[in-house]
Short mmCIF file of N, CA and C and ligand atoms in Angstrom, two decimals:
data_model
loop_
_atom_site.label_atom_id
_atom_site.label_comp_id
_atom_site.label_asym_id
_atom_site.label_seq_id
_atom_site.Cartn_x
_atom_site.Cartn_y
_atom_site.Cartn_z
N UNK H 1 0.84 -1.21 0.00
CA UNK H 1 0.00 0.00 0.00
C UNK H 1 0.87 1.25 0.00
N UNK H 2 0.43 2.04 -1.03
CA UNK H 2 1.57 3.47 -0.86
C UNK H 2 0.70 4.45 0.11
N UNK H 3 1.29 5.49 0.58
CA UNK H 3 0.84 6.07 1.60
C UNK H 3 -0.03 6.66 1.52
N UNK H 4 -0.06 7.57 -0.02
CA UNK H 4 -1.27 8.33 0.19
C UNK H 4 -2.71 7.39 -0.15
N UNK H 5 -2.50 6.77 -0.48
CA UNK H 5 -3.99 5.91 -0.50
C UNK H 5 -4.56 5.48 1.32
N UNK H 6 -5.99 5.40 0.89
CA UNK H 6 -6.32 5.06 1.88
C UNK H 6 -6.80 3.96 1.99
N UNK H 7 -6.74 3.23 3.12
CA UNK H 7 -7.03 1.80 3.28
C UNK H 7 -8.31 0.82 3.00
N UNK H 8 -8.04 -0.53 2.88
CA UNK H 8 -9.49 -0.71 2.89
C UNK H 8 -10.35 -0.96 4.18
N UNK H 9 -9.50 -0.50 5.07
CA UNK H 9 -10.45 -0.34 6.38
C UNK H 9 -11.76 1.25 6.17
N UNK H 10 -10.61 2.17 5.59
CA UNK H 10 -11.26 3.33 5.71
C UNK H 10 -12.63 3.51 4.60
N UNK H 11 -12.17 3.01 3.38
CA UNK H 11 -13.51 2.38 2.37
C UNK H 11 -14.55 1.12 2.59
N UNK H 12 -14.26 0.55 3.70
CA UNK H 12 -15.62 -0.17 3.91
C UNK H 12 -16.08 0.76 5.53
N UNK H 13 -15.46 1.84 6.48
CA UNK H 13 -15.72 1.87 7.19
C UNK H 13 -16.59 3.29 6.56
N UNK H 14 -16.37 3.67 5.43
CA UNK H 14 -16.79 4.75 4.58
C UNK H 14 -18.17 4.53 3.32
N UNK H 15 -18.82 3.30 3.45
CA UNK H 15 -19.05 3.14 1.74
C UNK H 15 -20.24 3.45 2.47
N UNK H 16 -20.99 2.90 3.28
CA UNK H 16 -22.50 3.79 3.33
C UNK H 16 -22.57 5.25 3.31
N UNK H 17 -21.86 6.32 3.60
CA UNK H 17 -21.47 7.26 3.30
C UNK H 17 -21.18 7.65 1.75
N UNK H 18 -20.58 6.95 1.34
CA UNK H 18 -19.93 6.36 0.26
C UNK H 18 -21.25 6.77 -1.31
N UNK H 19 -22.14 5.63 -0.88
CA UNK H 19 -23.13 5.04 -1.80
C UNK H 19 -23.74 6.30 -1.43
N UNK H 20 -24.09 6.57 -0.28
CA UNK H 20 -25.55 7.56 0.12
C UNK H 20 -25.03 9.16 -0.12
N UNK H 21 -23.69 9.26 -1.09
CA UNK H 21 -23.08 10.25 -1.29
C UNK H 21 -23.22 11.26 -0.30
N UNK H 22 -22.72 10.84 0.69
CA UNK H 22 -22.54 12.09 1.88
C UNK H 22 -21.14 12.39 2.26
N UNK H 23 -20.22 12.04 1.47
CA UNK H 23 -19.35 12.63 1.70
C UNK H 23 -18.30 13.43 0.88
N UNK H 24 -17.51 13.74 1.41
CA UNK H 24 -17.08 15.85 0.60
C UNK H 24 -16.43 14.90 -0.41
N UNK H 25 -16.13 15.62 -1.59
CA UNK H 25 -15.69 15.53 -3.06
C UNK H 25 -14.69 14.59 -3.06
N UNK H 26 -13.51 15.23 -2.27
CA UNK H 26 -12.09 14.58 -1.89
C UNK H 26 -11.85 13.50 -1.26
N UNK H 27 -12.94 12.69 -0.46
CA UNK H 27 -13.02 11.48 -0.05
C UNK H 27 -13.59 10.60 -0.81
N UNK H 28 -14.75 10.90 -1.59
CA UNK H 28 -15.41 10.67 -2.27
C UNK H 28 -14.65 9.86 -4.03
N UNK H 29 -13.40 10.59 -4.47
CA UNK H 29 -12.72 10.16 -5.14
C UNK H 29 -11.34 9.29 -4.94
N UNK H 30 -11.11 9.69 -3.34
CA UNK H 30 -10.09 8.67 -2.71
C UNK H 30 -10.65 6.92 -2.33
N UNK H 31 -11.96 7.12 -2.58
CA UNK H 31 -12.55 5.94 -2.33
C UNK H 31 -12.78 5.64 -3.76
N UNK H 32 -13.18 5.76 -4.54
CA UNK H 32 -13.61 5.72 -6.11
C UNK H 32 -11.73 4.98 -6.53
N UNK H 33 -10.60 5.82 -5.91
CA UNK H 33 -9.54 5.46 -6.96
C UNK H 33 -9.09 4.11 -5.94
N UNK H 34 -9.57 3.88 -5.06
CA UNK H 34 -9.23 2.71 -4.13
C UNK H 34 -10.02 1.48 -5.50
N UNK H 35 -11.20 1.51 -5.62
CA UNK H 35 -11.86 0.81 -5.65
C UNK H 35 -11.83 0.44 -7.18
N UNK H 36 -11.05 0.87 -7.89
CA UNK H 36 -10.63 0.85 -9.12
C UNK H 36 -9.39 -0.21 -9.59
N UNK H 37 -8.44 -0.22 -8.09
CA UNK H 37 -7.53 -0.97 -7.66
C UNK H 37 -7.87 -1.76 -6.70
N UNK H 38 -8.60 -2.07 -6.29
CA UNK H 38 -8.77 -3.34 -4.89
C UNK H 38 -10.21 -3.59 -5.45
N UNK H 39 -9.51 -4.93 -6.17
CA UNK H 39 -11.24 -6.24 -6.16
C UNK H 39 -11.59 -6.14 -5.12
N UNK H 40 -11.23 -6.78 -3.96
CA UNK H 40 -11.65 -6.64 -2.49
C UNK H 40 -13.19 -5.89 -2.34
N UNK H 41 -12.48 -4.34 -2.12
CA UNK H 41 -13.45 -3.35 -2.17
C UNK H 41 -14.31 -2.98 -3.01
N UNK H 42 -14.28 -3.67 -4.23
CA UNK H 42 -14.78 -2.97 -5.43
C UNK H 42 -16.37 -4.27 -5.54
N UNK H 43 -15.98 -5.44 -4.94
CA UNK H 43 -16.49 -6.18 -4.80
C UNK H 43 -17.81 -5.53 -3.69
N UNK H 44 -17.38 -5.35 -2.50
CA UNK H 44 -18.26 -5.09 -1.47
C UNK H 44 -19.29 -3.76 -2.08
N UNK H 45 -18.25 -2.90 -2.48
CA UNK H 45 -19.19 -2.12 -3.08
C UNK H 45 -20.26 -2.59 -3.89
N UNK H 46 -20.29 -3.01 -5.14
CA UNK H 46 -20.95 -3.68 -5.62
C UNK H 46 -22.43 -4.14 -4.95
N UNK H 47 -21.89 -5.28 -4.16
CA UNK H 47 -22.98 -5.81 -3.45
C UNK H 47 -23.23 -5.48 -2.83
N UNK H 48 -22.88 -4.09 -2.04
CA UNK H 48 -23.82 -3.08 -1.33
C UNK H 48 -24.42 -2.42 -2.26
N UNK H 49 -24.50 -1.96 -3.13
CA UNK H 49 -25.10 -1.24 -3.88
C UNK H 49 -26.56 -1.85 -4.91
N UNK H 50 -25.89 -2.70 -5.21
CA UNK H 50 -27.08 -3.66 -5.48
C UNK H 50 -28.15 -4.18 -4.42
N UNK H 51 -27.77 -4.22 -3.43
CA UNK H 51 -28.85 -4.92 -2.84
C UNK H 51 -29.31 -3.15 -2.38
N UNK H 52 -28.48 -2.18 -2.09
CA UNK H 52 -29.63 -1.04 -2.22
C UNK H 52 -30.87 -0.88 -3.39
N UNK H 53 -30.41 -1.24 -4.51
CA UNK H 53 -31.23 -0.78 -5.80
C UNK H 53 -32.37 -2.07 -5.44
N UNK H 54 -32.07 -2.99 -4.74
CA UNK H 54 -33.20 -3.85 -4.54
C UNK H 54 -34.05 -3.93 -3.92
N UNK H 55 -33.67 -2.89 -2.35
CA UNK H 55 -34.19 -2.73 -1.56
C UNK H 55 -35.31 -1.24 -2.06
N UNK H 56 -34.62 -0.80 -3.18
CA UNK H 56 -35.38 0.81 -3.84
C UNK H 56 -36.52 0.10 -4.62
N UNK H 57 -36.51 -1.22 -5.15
CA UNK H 57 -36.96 -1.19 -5.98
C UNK H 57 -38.11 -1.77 -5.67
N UNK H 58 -38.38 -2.41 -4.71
CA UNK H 58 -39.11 -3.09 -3.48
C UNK H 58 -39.97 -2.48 -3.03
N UNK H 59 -39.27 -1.05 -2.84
CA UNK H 59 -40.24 -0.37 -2.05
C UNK H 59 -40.38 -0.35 -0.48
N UNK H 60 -39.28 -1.66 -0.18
CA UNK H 60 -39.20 -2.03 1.19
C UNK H 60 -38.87 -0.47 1.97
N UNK H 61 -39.20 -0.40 3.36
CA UNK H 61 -38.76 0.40 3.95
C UNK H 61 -38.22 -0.17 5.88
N UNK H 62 -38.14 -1.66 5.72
CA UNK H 62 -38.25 -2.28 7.37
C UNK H 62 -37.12 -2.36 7.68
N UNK H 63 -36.69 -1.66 8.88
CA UNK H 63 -35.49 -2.10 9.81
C UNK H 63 -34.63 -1.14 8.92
N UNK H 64 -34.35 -0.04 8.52
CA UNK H 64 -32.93 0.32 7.89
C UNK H 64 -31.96 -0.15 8.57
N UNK H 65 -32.00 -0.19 10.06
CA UNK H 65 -31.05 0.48 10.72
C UNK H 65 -30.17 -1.39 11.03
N UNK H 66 -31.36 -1.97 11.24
CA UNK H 66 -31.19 -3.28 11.33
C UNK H 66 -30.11 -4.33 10.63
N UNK H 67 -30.97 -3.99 9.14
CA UNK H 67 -30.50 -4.46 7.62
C UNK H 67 -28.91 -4.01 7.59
N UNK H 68 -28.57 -2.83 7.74
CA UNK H 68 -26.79 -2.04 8.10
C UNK H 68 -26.38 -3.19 8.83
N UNK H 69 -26.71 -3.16 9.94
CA UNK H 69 -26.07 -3.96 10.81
C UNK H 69 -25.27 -5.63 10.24
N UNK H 70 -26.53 -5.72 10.09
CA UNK H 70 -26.61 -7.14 9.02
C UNK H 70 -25.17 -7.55 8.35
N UNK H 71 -25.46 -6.26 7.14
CA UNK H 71 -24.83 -5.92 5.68
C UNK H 71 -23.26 -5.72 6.75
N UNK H 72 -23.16 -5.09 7.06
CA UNK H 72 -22.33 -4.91 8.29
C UNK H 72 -21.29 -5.75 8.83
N UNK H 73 -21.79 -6.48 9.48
CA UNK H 73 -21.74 -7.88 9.84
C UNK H 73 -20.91 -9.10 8.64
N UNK H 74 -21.96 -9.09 7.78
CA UNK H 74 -21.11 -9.78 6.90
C UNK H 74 -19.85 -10.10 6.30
N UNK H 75 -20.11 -7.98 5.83
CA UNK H 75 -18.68 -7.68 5.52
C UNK H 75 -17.71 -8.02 6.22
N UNK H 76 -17.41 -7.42 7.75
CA UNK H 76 -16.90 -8.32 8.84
C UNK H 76 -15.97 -9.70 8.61
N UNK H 77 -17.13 -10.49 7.85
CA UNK H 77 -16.92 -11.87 7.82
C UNK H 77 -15.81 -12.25 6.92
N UNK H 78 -15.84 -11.20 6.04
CA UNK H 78 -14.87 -11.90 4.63
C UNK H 78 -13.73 -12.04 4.76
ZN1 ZN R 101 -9.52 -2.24 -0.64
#
């Protein structure tokens, strides 16, 4: 890892932020150029993001806070 990149602790501890674009420009592309270079991350992204568009598309609205946890969790696991 060279220095100025940031880790993939900081892009999965970042991607709901990430996806839900809440964060400033400059993080926002430090995570984008991570994820361009690390399958890893580029992966999780992914399947966070998708299962958002599934959860949009659903219409679901139960447990947000829950479902994170979950999604959360998983990631965790890998
Ligand atoms: Zn990574």
């Amino acid at each position: 890892m060279t220095e100025s990149w940031i880790s993939c602790e900081e892009v999965v501890e970042s991607l709901f932020e990430y996806l839900d674009r809440e964060l400033d420009n400059h993080t926002s592309v430090e995570i984008e150029r991570h994820l361009e270079r690390c399958h890893d991350c580029f992966s999780r992204a992914e399947f966070e993001r998708r299962l958002r568009e599934r959860i949009a598309d659903s219409g679901q609205q139960q447990a947000p806070e829950q479902l994170r946890r979950r999604i959360r969790d998983m990631l965790e696991r890998f």
